[in-house]
CSV table of C-alpha atoms in Angstrom, one decimal:
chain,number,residue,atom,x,y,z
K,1,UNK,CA,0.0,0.0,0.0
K,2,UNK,CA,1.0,3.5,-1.0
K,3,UNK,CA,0.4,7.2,0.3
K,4,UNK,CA,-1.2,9.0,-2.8
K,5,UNK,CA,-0.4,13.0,-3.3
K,6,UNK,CA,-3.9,14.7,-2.5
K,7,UNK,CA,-5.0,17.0,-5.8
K,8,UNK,CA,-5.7,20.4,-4.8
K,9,UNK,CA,-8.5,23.0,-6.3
K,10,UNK,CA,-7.5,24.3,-9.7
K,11,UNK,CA,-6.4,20.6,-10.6
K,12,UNK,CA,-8.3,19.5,-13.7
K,13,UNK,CA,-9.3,16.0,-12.6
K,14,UNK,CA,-11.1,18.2,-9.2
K,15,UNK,CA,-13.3,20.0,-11.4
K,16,UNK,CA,-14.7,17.4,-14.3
K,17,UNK,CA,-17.3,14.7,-14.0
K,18,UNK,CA,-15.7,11.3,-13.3
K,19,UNK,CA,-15.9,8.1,-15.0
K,20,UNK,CA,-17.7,5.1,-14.1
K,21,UNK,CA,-15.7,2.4,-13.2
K,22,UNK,CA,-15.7,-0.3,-15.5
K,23,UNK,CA,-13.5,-2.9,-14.3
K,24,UNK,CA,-13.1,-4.3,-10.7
K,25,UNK,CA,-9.7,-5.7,-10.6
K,26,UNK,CA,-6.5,-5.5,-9.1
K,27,UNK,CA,-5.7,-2.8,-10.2
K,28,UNK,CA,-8.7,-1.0,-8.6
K,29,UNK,CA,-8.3,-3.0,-5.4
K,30,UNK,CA,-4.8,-1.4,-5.0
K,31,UNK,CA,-6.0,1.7,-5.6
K,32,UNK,CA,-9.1,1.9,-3.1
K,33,UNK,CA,-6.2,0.3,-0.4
K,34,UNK,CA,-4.1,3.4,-1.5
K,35,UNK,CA,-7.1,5.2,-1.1
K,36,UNK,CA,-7.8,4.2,2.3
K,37,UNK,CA,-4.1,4.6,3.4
K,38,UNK,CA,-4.0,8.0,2.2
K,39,UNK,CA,-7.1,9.2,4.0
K,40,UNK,CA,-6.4,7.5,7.2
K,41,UNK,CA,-2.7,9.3,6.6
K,42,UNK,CA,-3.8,12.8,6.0
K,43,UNK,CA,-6.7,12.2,7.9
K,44,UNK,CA,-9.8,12.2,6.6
K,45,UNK,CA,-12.8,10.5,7.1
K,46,UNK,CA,-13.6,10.3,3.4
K,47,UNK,CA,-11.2,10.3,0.2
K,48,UNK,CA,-12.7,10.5,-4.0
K,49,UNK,CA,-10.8,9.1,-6.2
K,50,UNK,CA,-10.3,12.8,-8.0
K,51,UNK,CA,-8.3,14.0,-5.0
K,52,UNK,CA,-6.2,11.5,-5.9
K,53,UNK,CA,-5.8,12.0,-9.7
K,54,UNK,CA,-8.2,9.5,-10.9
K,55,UNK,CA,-11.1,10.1,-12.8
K,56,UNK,CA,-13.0,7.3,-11.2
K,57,UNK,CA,-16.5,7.1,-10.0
K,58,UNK,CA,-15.1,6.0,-6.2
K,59,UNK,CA,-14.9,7.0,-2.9
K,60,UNK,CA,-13.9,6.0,0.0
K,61,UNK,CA,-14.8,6.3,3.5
K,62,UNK,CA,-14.2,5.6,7.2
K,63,UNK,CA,-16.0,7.5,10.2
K,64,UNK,CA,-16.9,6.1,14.0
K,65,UNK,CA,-20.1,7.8,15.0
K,66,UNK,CA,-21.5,9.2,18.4
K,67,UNK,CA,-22.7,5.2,19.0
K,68,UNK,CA,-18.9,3.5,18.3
K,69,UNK,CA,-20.4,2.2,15.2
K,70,UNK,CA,-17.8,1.9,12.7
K,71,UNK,CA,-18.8,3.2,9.2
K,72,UNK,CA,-16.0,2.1,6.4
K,73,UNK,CA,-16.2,1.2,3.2
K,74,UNK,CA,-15.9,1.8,-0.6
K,75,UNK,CA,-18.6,3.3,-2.9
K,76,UNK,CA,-18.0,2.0,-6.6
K,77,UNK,CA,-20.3,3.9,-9.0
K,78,UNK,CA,-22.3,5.3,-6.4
K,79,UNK,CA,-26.2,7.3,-6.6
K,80,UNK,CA,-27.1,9.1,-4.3
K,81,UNK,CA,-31.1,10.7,-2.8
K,82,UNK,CA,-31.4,13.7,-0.4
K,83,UNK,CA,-33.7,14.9,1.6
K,84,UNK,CA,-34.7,18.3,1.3
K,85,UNK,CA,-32.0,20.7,2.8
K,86,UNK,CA,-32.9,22.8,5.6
K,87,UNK,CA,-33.9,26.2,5.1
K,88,UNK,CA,-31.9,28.9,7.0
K,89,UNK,CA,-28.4,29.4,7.3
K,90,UNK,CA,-25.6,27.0,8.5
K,91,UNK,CA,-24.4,26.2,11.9
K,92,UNK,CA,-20.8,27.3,12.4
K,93,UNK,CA,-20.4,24.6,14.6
K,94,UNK,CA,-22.3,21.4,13.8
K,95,UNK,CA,-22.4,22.5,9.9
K,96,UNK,CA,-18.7,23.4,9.6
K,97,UNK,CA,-17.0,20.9,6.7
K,98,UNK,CA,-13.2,21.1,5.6
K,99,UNK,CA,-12.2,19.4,2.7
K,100,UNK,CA,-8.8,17.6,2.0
K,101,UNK,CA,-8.3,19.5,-1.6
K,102,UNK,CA,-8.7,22.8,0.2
K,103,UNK,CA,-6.6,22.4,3.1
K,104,UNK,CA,-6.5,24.1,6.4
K,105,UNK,CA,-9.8,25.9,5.7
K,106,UNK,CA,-13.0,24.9,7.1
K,107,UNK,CA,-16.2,26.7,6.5
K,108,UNK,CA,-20.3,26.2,7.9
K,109,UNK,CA,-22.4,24.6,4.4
K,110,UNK,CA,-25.9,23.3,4.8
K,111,UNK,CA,-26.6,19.8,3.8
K,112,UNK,CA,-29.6,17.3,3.5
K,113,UNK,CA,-30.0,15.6,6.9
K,114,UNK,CA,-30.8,12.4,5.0
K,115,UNK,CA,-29.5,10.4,2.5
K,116,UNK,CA,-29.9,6.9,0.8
K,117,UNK,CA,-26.4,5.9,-0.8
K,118,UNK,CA,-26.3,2.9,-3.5
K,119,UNK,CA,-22.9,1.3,-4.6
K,120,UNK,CA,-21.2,-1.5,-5.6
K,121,UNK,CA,-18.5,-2.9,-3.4
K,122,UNK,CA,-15.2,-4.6,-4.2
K,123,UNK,CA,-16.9,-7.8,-4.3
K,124,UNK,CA,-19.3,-6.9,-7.2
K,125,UNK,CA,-22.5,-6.2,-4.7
K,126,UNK,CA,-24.9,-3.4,-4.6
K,127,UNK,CA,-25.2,-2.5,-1.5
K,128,UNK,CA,-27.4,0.6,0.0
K,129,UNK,CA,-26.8,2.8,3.0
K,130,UNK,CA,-29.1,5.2,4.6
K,131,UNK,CA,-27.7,7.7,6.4
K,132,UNK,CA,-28.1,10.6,8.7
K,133,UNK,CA,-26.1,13.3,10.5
K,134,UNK,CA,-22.5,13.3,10.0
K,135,UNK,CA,-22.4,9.9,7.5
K,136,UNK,CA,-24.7,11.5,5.6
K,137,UNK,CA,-22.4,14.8,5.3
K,138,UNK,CA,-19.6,12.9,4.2
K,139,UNK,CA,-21.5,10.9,1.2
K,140,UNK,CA,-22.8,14.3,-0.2
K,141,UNK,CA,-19.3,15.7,0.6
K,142,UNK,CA,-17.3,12.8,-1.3
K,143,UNK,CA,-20.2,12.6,-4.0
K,144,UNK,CA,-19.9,15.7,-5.2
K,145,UNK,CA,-15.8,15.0,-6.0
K,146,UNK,CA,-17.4,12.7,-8.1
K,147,UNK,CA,-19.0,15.1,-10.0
K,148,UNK,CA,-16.7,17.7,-10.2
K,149,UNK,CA,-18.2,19.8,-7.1
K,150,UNK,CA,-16.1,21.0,-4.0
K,151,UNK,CA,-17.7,22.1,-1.1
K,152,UNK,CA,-16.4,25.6,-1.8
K,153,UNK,CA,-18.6,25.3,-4.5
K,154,UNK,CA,-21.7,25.2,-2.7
K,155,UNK,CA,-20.7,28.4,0.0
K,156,UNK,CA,-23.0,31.0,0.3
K,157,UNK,CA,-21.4,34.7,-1.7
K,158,UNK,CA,-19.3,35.9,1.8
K,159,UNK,CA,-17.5,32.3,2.5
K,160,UNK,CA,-17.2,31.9,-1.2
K,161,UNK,CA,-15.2,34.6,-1.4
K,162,UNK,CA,-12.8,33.5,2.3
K,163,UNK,CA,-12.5,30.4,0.5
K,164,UNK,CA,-11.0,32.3,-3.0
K,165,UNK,CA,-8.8,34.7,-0.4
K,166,UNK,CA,-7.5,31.6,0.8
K,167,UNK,CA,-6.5,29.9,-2.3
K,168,UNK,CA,-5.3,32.6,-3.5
K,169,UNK,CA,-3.0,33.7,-0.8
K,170,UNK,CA,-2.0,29.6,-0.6
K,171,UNK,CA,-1.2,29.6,-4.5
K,172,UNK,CA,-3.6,27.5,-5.4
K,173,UNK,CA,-6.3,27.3,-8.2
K,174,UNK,CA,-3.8,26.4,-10.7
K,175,UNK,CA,-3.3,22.9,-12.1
K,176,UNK,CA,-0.6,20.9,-10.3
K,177,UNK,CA,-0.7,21.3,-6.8
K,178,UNK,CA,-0.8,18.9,-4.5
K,179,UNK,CA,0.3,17.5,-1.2
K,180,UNK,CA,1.2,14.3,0.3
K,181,UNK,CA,-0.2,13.0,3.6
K,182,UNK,CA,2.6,12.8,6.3
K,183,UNK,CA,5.3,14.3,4.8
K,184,UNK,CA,3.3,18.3,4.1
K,185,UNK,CA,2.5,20.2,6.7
K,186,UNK,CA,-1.1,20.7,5.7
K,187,UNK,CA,-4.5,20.1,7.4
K,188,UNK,CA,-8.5,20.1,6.2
């Protein structure tokens, strides 16, 4: 297993749709273990293949909630239903997200409460989720990699434009940056 450079906004692969995946080999399996290895590194508690550099339809995550009930897995070519988002603006506290391809910054973005997630493991099986709370933040979170979306994306005008200061001042928005999980000193 292998540490994977995390892409950072203004990388191409961050900002296009991804492609399903067509093939579950061993080549995939090595990636998603990459995958996993780099997000527990950097750490995360979810990981697209995009932030990686692939233009995969994958995601990976791996979050204990408020129970001890350990949520990990991989989502091959996942959909994804919401529930309605709540009206009103965020929580800076219980709505604050931070994303791994923006890192360091952290900013409150509304999100459905509820969502039913449906995916195909490495074994070839649909499987289907539904989540609330937290899990349910980072499904939306790591399936909008998949289609191109950051968080920042989604910010409301005044937090869209801390997020811009902050990529600006860090260099970013350009293609080719990255950084890699236990050797930069970088946070989400």
């Amino acid at each position: 297993m292998a540490v994977l450079p995390i892409r950072i906004t203004g990388e191409p692969v961050l900002h296009s749709i991804a492609e399903p995946v067509v093939d579950v080999d061993a080549t995939l399996r090595t990636l998603v273990e990459d995958m996993f290895e780099t997000m527990e590194q950097a750490p995360g508690v979810g990981l697209a293949a995009p932030q990686v550099g692939i233009g995969l339809r994958l995601f990976v995550y791996n979050w204990v909630d408020d129970d001890e009930v350990l949520w990990r897995g991989v989502a091959i070519n996942p959909e994804l239903w919401l529930s309605p988002i709540p009206a009103g603006e965020p929580d800076e506290d219980a709505d604050s997200e931070g994303c791994l391809s923006i890192p360091g910054a952290r900013y409150a973005l509304r999100r459905a409460d509820r969502v039913r997630l449906r995916a195909t493991d490495l074994d070839k099986k649909v499987f289907e989720i539904e989540a609330e709370g937290w899990l349910a933040r980072i499904f939306q979170h790591e399936y909008d990699h998949l289609d191109g979306t950051l968080y920042a994306d989604r910010l409301d005008h005044a937090q869209s434009k801390a997020v811009a200061k902050v990529v600006r001042k860090s260099g970013w928005g350009i293609p080719g940056e990255s950084w890699m999980p236990g050797e930069d000193d970088l946070e989400s």
